[in-house]
Amino acid sequence: MSEVFVKVVVVRTLMLVSALGLTGCVSLLGELVGGSGSKANEAASEDAKEAPAAPGSKDYVDPGAWEGPLHQKYAGQVVFSSKPIPKDGADDSSIYTEYTLGDPLYARFWSKESPHNLMPKCDNRQRHILRIDVNGENAGKPASQISSFDLIEFNDNKVRTMASLTGELEVPFTKASTVTFTKADNDTRALREFNAIMVPKLKEGDNTVRVLVSMDCGASRDTDPLVAEGTLKVKVKPGAKQEYLAKYGAQLAPSPHPENDKLAPEITKLVDDKPDWDNEIVLGSRVISAQWEPIRNQITGVLTHYTLDAAVVVRLKKEKDENACRVFNIGITRDAAGGSIRWGGVGSDMPFPCMNAPK
């Protein structure tokens, strides 16, 4: 009945090449070798993988006792509160049904069934995907098509699962976070991306926020089961969104590079001038490397050039929300002899509040 789980580590490395898409090749090979019978067997296998195990069936495993009275009361639900609620808690007086943006906000879920019983053919590869929908933007869509802000894997898939949605009981969503483009970002991913997705979509006045915990077997599908779900009414006072994002929205760490003030405008212009980025408004950049890294020829050892990493904040030109931006990790190069900076590549991105872009 442990609440121990594994936060899945996502390392955002610089991607200078693109992976080959092999899905079509695999599909074609299946048709050539197995024909329509192979497809039918595959479909039957997927159906079996998605079918939950019912009590009394050969695959069903008793998930054990409830952790406490609140687990049993709120099984299958996401709950929101003004204070942290332990997994075996008995006091639900701090639970919100209505919330005013800016007040303390904690959230957790308790499952009704174990991952094994929900997806018994998944071979202990079940993942809990945390998702958010604001003001019915994704009403009627399957969970797999709703924006996610984190994922969790549990060590024991044969007992009911439960967790704080930030990954730590004492950590609320109302806490500042910093983007570093290192492994440390994984510790704050949930609260950082929850705030970056939710707050820009809120409007002044009354709102509805729906949070879901879905489960998949290594890749999301439209038929993925729901583990838990909860809805929160959110009231936004005039100016509250800007205050919230300034206080709790993700920030870029201060640059450790001594030349940041000189390089940042050059990097912003470099990105803005690239044709591939014509659909973006480039708001600002910051150097995240402490120094230029020398790159040498692997055979001769001769210095060929220097590289560094930077962060750049952009907003799609078609984006209507003024605070719905993304931050990219990009690579910058410079010749061994010096001179102008050049494009070195782009990494993955994450949601980021526009108002916190480097000026």
CSV table of C-alpha atoms in Angstrom, one decimal:
chain,number,residue,atom,x,y,z
A,1,MET,CA,0.0,0.0,0.0
A,2,SER,CA,3.0,2.2,-0.4
A,3,GLU,CA,2.8,5.7,-1.9
A,4,VAL,CA,6.3,5.2,-3.3
A,5,PHE,CA,6.6,6.0,-7.0
A,6,VAL,CA,9.1,6.8,-9.6
A,7,LYS,CA,9.2,10.2,-11.2
A,8,VAL,CA,10.0,9.5,-14.8
A,9,VAL,CA,13.2,11.4,-15.7
A,10,VAL,CA,13.0,13.3,-19.0
A,11,VAL,CA,16.4,14.7,-19.9
A,12,ARG,CA,16.1,17.5,-22.5
A,13,THR,CA,19.2,17.0,-24.6
A,14,LEU,CA,20.1,19.0,-27.7
A,15,MET,CA,18.7,17.4,-30.8
A,16,LEU,CA,20.8,18.1,-33.8
A,17,VAL,CA,19.5,15.2,-35.9
A,18,SER,CA,16.0,13.8,-36.4
A,19,ALA,CA,15.0,10.2,-35.8
A,20,LEU,CA,13.8,8.1,-38.8
A,21,GLY,CA,10.1,7.3,-38.8
A,22,LEU,CA,9.9,3.5,-39.1
A,23,THR,CA,6.2,2.9,-38.3
A,24,GLY,CA,5.2,2.7,-42.0
A,25,CYS,CA,8.0,0.1,-42.7
A,26,VAL,CA,6.9,-2.0,-39.7
A,27,SER,CA,3.3,-1.8,-40.8
A,28,LEU,CA,4.1,-2.8,-44.4
A,29,LEU,CA,6.2,-5.7,-43.2
A,30,GLY,CA,3.3,-6.9,-41.1
A,31,GLU,CA,1.0,-6.9,-44.1
A,32,LEU,CA,3.5,-8.7,-46.3
A,33,VAL,CA,4.2,-11.4,-43.7
A,34,GLY,CA,1.0,-11.8,-41.9
A,35,GLY,CA,-1.7,-10.4,-44.1
A,36,SER,CA,-5.1,-9.5,-42.7
A,37,GLY,CA,-5.0,-12.3,-40.1
A,38,SER,CA,-1.9,-10.7,-38.6
A,39,LYS,CA,-3.8,-7.4,-38.2
A,40,ALA,CA,-6.8,-9.2,-36.6
A,41,ASN,CA,-4.5,-10.9,-34.1
A,42,GLU,CA,-2.9,-7.6,-33.3
A,43,ALA,CA,-6.2,-5.9,-32.7
A,44,ALA,CA,-7.4,-8.8,-30.5
A,45,SER,CA,-4.1,-8.6,-28.5
A,46,GLU,CA,-4.6,-4.8,-28.0
A,47,ASP,CA,-8.2,-5.4,-26.9
A,48,ALA,CA,-7.1,-7.9,-24.4
A,49,LYS,CA,-4.4,-5.6,-23.1
A,50,GLU,CA,-7.0,-2.8,-22.5
A,51,ALA,CA,-9.6,-5.0,-20.8
A,52,PRO,CA,-9.6,-4.5,-17.0
A,53,ALA,CA,-9.6,-7.6,-14.8
A,54,ALA,CA,-12.8,-8.0,-12.9
A,55,PRO,CA,-13.1,-9.6,-9.4
A,56,GLY,CA,-13.2,-13.4,-9.8
A,57,SER,CA,-11.4,-13.5,-13.1
A,58,LYS,CA,-8.0,-15.3,-13.4
A,59,ASP,CA,-6.1,-12.0,-13.9
A,60,TYR,CA,-7.6,-10.2,-10.9
A,61,VAL,CA,-5.4,-9.5,-7.9
A,62,ASP,CA,-6.8,-8.2,-4.6
A,63,PRO,CA,-5.4,-4.7,-4.3
A,64,GLY,CA,-5.6,-4.8,-0.5
A,65,ALA,CA,-7.1,-2.6,2.1
A,66,TRP,CA,-7.8,1.1,1.8
A,67,GLU,CA,-5.0,3.4,3.1
A,68,GLY,CA,-7.5,5.4,5.2
A,69,PRO,CA,-11.0,6.8,5.3
A,70,LEU,CA,-10.3,9.6,2.7
A,71,HIS,CA,-8.8,7.0,0.3
A,72,GLN,CA,-12.0,5.1,0.4
A,73,LYS,CA,-14.2,8.2,0.3
A,74,TYR,CA,-12.4,9.8,-2.6
A,75,ALA,CA,-11.3,6.7,-4.5
A,76,GLY,CA,-11.0,7.4,-8.2
A,77,GLN,CA,-10.9,11.2,-7.6
A,78,VAL,CA,-8.5,14.1,-7.8
A,79,VAL,CA,-9.0,16.4,-4.8
A,80,PHE,CA,-7.8,20.0,-4.4
A,81,SER,CA,-7.0,21.5,-1.0
A,82,SER,CA,-5.5,24.4,0.9
A,83,LYS,CA,-3.2,22.1,2.9
A,84,PRO,CA,-1.4,18.9,2.1
A,85,ILE,CA,-3.4,15.7,2.7
A,86,PRO,CA,-1.5,12.5,3.5
A,87,LYS,CA,-2.4,9.3,1.8
A,88,ASP,CA,-3.9,7.8,5.0
A,89,GLY,CA,-5.5,11.1,6.1
A,90,ALA,CA,-8.9,11.4,7.8
A,91,ASP,CA,-9.5,15.2,7.8
A,92,ASP,CA,-10.9,16.6,4.5
A,93,SER,CA,-11.8,20.0,5.9
A,94,SER,CA,-9.2,21.7,3.7
A,95,ILE,CA,-10.6,20.3,0.4
A,96,TYR,CA,-11.7,22.9,-2.1
A,97,THR,CA,-14.6,22.7,-4.5
A,98,GLU,CA,-14.1,26.4,-5.3
A,99,TYR,CA,-10.8,28.2,-5.4
A,100,THR,CA,-9.5,31.8,-5.8
A,101,LEU,CA,-6.4,32.1,-8.0
A,102,GLY,CA,-3.4,32.9,-5.8
A,103,ASP,CA,-4.6,31.1,-2.7
A,104,PRO,CA,-2.5,28.0,-1.6
A,105,LEU,CA,-3.3,25.0,-3.9
A,106,TYR,CA,-2.4,21.4,-3.3
A,107,ALA,CA,-3.8,18.4,-5.2
A,108,ARG,CA,-3.6,14.6,-4.9
A,109,PHE,CA,-5.4,11.5,-6.2
A,110,TRP,CA,-6.4,8.1,-4.9
A,111,SER,CA,-7.1,5.3,-7.2
A,112,LYS,CA,-10.1,2.9,-6.9
A,113,GLU,CA,-8.2,-0.1,-8.5
A,114,SER,CA,-4.6,-1.2,-8.9
A,115,PRO,CA,-2.7,-0.6,-12.2
A,116,HIS,CA,-2.5,-4.3,-12.7
A,117,ASN,CA,-6.3,-4.8,-12.5
A,118,LEU,CA,-6.9,-1.8,-14.8
A,119,MET,CA,-4.4,-3.1,-17.4
A,120,PRO,CA,-3.6,-6.7,-16.5
A,121,LYS,CA,-1.8,-7.5,-19.8
A,122,CYS,CA,0.6,-4.5,-19.6
A,123,ASP,CA,3.4,-6.4,-17.9
A,124,ASN,CA,4.1,-3.8,-15.2
A,125,ARG,CA,4.7,-1.0,-17.7
A,126,GLN,CA,1.7,1.1,-16.6
A,127,ARG,CA,2.2,4.8,-16.5
A,128,HIS,CA,0.0,7.4,-14.8
A,129,ILE,CA,-0.3,10.5,-17.0
A,130,LEU,CA,-1.4,13.7,-15.3
A,131,ARG,CA,-3.6,15.9,-17.6
A,132,ILE,CA,-5.4,19.2,-17.4
A,133,ASP,CA,-8.4,20.7,-19.3
A,134,VAL,CA,-9.5,24.4,-18.8
A,135,ASN,CA,-13.0,25.6,-19.4
A,136,GLY,CA,-14.0,22.6,-21.4
A,137,GLU,CA,-11.5,23.2,-24.1
A,138,ASN,CA,-11.3,19.4,-24.7
A,139,ALA,CA,-14.8,18.4,-23.8
A,140,GLY,CA,-15.8,15.1,-25.4
A,141,LYS,CA,-12.2,14.1,-26.3
A,142,PRO,CA,-10.5,11.0,-24.9
A,143,ALA,CA,-8.0,11.6,-22.2
A,144,SER,CA,-5.1,10.8,-24.5
A,145,GLN,CA,-5.9,14.0,-26.4
A,146,ILE,CA,-5.8,16.3,-23.4
A,147,SER,CA,-2.6,18.2,-22.5
A,148,SER,CA,-0.4,16.4,-20.0
A,149,PHE,CA,1.8,18.1,-17.3
A,150,ASP,CA,3.7,15.1,-15.9
A,151,LEU,CA,3.7,11.3,-15.6
A,152,ILE,CA,4.4,8.9,-12.8
A,153,GLU,CA,5.4,5.2,-12.6
A,154,PHE,CA,4.8,3.2,-9.4
A,155,ASN,CA,7.0,0.5,-8.0
A,156,ASP,CA,4.2,-1.9,-7.1
A,157,ASN,CA,1.4,-2.2,-9.7
A,158,LYS,CA,-0.7,-4.7,-7.8
A,159,VAL,CA,-1.9,-2.2,-5.1
A,160,ARG,CA,-4.0,0.9,-5.4
A,161,THR,CA,-2.0,4.0,-6.3
A,162,MET,CA,-2.1,7.5,-4.8
A,163,ALA,CA,0.2,10.5,-4.9
A,164,SER,CA,0.5,14.3,-4.6
A,165,LEU,CA,0.3,15.7,-8.1
A,166,THR,CA,3.4,17.8,-7.6
A,167,GLY,CA,5.3,14.6,-6.6
A,168,GLU,CA,5.9,15.8,-3.1
A,169,LEU,CA,3.3,15.9,-0.3
A,170,GLU,CA,4.4,19.2,1.1
A,171,VAL,CA,4.9,21.0,-2.3
A,172,PRO,CA,1.9,23.0,-3.6
A,173,PHE,CA,1.3,24.2,-7.1
A,174,THR,CA,1.7,27.7,-5.6
A,175,LYS,CA,5.4,27.5,-5.5
A,176,ALA,CA,8.0,29.2,-7.7
A,177,SER,CA,10.1,27.1,-10.1
A,178,THR,CA,13.2,27.6,-12.2
A,179,VAL,CA,14.1,26.2,-15.6
A,180,THR,CA,17.7,25.1,-15.9
A,181,PHE,CA,17.6,22.5,-18.7
A,182,THR,CA,19.2,20.0,-16.4
A,183,LYS,CA,17.9,16.9,-14.7
A,184,ALA,CA,16.8,19.2,-11.8
A,185,ASP,CA,13.9,20.3,-14.0
A,186,ASN,CA,12.2,16.9,-13.6
A,187,ASP,CA,11.7,17.6,-9.9
A,188,THR,CA,9.6,20.7,-10.7
A,189,ARG,CA,8.0,19.6,-13.9
A,190,ALA,CA,4.5,19.0,-12.6
A,191,LEU,CA,4.0,22.3,-10.9
A,192,ARG,CA,5.9,24.2,-13.6
A,193,GLU,CA,3.9,22.8,-16.5
A,194,PHE,CA,0.6,22.8,-14.6
A,195,ASN,CA,0.9,26.5,-14.0
A,196,ALA,CA,2.1,27.2,-17.5
A,197,ILE,CA,-0.8,25.4,-19.1
A,198,MET,CA,-3.6,26.4,-16.8
A,199,VAL,CA,-3.1,30.0,-15.9
A,200,PRO,CA,-2.9,31.5,-19.5
A,201,LYS,CA,-6.2,29.7,-20.3
A,202,LEU,CA,-8.1,31.2,-17.4
A,203,LYS,CA,-10.3,34.2,-17.9
A,204,GLU,CA,-11.2,36.9,-15.5
A,205,GLY,CA,-14.2,35.7,-13.4
A,206,ASP,CA,-15.4,32.1,-13.1
A,207,ASN,CA,-13.6,29.1,-14.7
A,208,THR,CA,-13.6,25.4,-14.5
A,209,VAL,CA,-10.4,23.3,-14.3
A,210,ARG,CA,-10.6,19.5,-14.8
A,211,VAL,CA,-7.6,17.4,-13.9
A,212,LEU,CA,-7.4,13.7,-15.0
A,213,VAL,CA,-5.0,10.9,-14.2
A,214,SER,CA,-5.1,8.4,-17.1
A,215,MET,CA,-3.1,5.2,-17.5
A,216,ASP,CA,-1.3,3.9,-20.5
A,217,CYS,CA,1.0,1.0,-21.3
A,218,GLY,CA,4.1,2.8,-22.5
A,219,ALA,CA,2.2,4.9,-25.2
A,220,SER,CA,-1.0,6.8,-25.0
A,221,ARG,CA,-4.1,5.5,-26.8
A,222,ASP,CA,-7.7,6.9,-27.0
A,223,THR,CA,-8.9,3.8,-25.1
A,224,ASP,CA,-6.7,4.4,-22.0
A,225,PRO,CA,-8.5,4.0,-18.7
A,226,LEU,CA,-9.0,6.8,-16.2
A,227,VAL,CA,-7.5,6.3,-12.8
A,228,ALA,CA,-8.9,9.5,-11.2
A,229,GLU,CA,-10.6,12.7,-12.1
A,230,GLY,CA,-11.5,16.0,-10.4
A,231,THR,CA,-13.0,19.3,-11.2
A,232,LEU,CA,-12.3,22.7,-9.5
A,233,LYS,CA,-14.1,26.0,-9.9
A,234,VAL,CA,-11.5,28.7,-10.2
A,235,LYS,CA,-12.3,32.4,-9.6
A,236,VAL,CA,-9.9,34.9,-11.1
A,237,LYS,CA,-9.9,38.5,-9.8
A,238,PRO,CA,-8.7,41.4,-12.0
A,239,GLY,CA,-4.9,41.3,-12.3
A,240,ALA,CA,-4.7,37.9,-10.5
A,241,LYS,CA,-3.2,36.1,-13.5
A,242,GLN,CA,-0.3,38.4,-13.9
A,243,GLU,CA,0.4,38.4,-10.1
A,244,TYR,CA,0.2,34.6,-10.0
A,245,LEU,CA,2.6,34.1,-12.9
A,246,ALA,CA,5.1,36.7,-11.6
A,247,LYS,CA,5.1,34.8,-8.3
A,248,TYR,CA,4.6,31.2,-9.2
A,249,GLY,CA,5.3,31.0,-13.0
A,250,ALA,CA,8.4,29.3,-14.2
A,251,GLN,CA,11.5,31.6,-14.4
A,252,LEU,CA,14.8,31.1,-16.2
A,253,ALA,CA,17.8,30.8,-13.8
A,254,PRO,CA,20.2,33.8,-13.8
A,255,SER,CA,22.9,33.4,-16.5
A,256,PRO,CA,26.2,32.2,-15.1
A,257,HIS,CA,28.0,33.4,-18.3
A,258,PRO,CA,30.0,36.6,-17.9
A,259,GLU,CA,29.1,37.7,-21.5
A,260,ASN,CA,25.4,37.1,-21.2
A,261,ASP,CA,24.4,40.8,-21.6
A,262,LYS,CA,26.3,41.0,-24.9
A,263,LEU,CA,25.4,37.6,-26.2
A,264,ALA,CA,21.7,37.5,-25.4
A,265,PRO,CA,20.6,40.1,-27.9
A,266,GLU,CA,22.8,38.5,-30.6
A,267,ILE,CA,21.1,35.1,-29.9
A,268,THR,CA,17.6,36.6,-30.0
A,269,LYS,CA,18.4,38.2,-33.4
A,270,LEU,CA,20.0,34.9,-34.7
A,271,VAL,CA,16.8,33.0,-33.9
A,272,ASP,CA,14.5,35.8,-35.2
A,273,ASP,CA,16.4,35.8,-38.5
A,274,LYS,CA,16.0,32.1,-39.1
A,275,PRO,CA,13.3,31.3,-41.8
A,276,ASP,CA,12.3,28.2,-39.8
A,277,TRP,CA,11.2,30.4,-37.0
A,278,ASP,CA,9.1,32.9,-39.0
A,279,ASN,CA,5.9,31.7,-37.3
A,280,GLU,CA,7.2,32.7,-33.9
A,281,ILE,CA,7.7,35.9,-32.0
A,282,VAL,CA,11.0,35.8,-30.3
A,283,LEU,CA,10.7,37.4,-26.9
A,284,GLY,CA,14.1,37.0,-25.4
A,285,SER,CA,17.2,34.8,-24.8
A,286,ARG,CA,19.5,33.9,-22.0
A,287,VAL,CA,22.9,32.0,-22.0
A,288,ILE,CA,22.6,29.0,-19.7
A,289,SER,CA,26.2,27.7,-20.1
A,290,ALA,CA,28.8,29.0,-17.7
A,291,GLN,CA,31.4,29.4,-20.4
A,292,TRP,CA,32.3,28.6,-24.0
A,293,GLU,CA,33.1,24.9,-24.4
A,294,PRO,CA,36.0,24.1,-26.7
A,295,ILE,CA,35.5,21.4,-29.3
A,296,ARG,CA,38.5,19.7,-30.7
A,297,ASN,CA,39.1,17.3,-33.7
A,298,GLN,CA,38.9,13.8,-32.2
A,299,ILE,CA,41.9,12.7,-34.2
A,300,THR,CA,44.3,15.6,-34.3
A,301,GLY,CA,43.2,17.4,-31.1
A,302,VAL,CA,43.1,20.7,-33.0
A,303,LEU,CA,40.6,23.2,-31.6
A,304,THR,CA,37.8,23.6,-34.3
A,305,HIS,CA,35.2,25.8,-32.6
A,306,TYR,CA,33.4,26.6,-29.3
A,307,THR,CA,29.8,25.9,-28.2
A,308,LEU,CA,27.4,27.0,-25.6
A,309,ASP,CA,23.7,26.4,-24.6
A,310,ALA,CA,21.1,29.1,-24.4
A,311,ALA,CA,17.4,29.4,-23.7
A,312,VAL,CA,15.1,31.3,-26.0
A,313,VAL,CA,11.4,32.2,-25.2
A,314,VAL,CA,9.0,32.3,-28.2
A,315,ARG,CA,5.3,32.7,-28.8
A,316,LEU,CA,3.5,31.5,-31.9
A,317,LYS,CA,2.2,34.4,-34.0
A,318,LYS,CA,-1.2,32.8,-34.2
A,319,GLU,CA,-1.4,32.3,-30.4
A,320,LYS,CA,-4.2,34.4,-29.0
A,321,ASP,CA,-3.1,34.2,-25.3
A,322,GLU,CA,-0.4,36.7,-24.5
A,323,ASN,CA,1.1,34.4,-21.8
A,324,ALA,CA,1.2,31.1,-23.7
A,325,CYS,CA,4.8,30.8,-24.7
A,326,ARG,CA,7.5,28.1,-24.9
A,327,VAL,CA,11.1,28.0,-24.0
A,328,PHE,CA,13.6,26.2,-26.1
A,329,ASN,CA,17.1,25.0,-25.3
A,330,ILE,CA,19.3,25.9,-28.3
A,331,GLY,CA,22.9,25.5,-29.2
A,332,ILE,CA,25.2,28.3,-30.3
A,333,THR,CA,28.7,27.9,-31.9
A,334,ARG,CA,31.6,30.2,-32.7
A,335,ASP,CA,34.8,29.7,-34.6
A,336,ALA,CA,38.0,29.0,-32.8
A,337,ALA,CA,39.3,32.3,-33.9
A,338,GLY,CA,36.2,34.1,-32.6
A,339,GLY,CA,33.9,36.1,-34.8
A,340,SER,CA,30.1,36.0,-35.1
A,341,ILE,CA,27.9,33.4,-33.4
A,342,ARG,CA,26.2,30.7,-35.5
A,343,TRP,CA,23.3,28.4,-35.1
A,344,GLY,CA,24.2,25.1,-33.5
A,345,GLY,CA,20.9,23.2,-33.1
A,346,VAL,CA,17.6,23.1,-31.1
A,347,GLY,CA,16.4,20.9,-28.3
A,348,SER,CA,13.0,20.2,-27.0
A,349,ASP,CA,10.7,22.8,-25.5
A,350,MET,CA,8.5,23.3,-22.5
A,351,PRO,CA,5.5,25.6,-21.7
A,352,PHE,CA,6.6,29.0,-20.3
A,353,PRO,CA,4.8,32.2,-19.2
A,354,CYS,CA,5.6,35.0,-21.7
A,355,MET,CA,5.7,37.6,-19.0
A,356,ASN,CA,8.8,35.9,-17.5
A,357,ALA,CA,10.8,36.0,-20.7
A,358,PRO,CA,14.2,37.6,-20.5
A,359,LYS,CA,14.0,41.3,-21.2
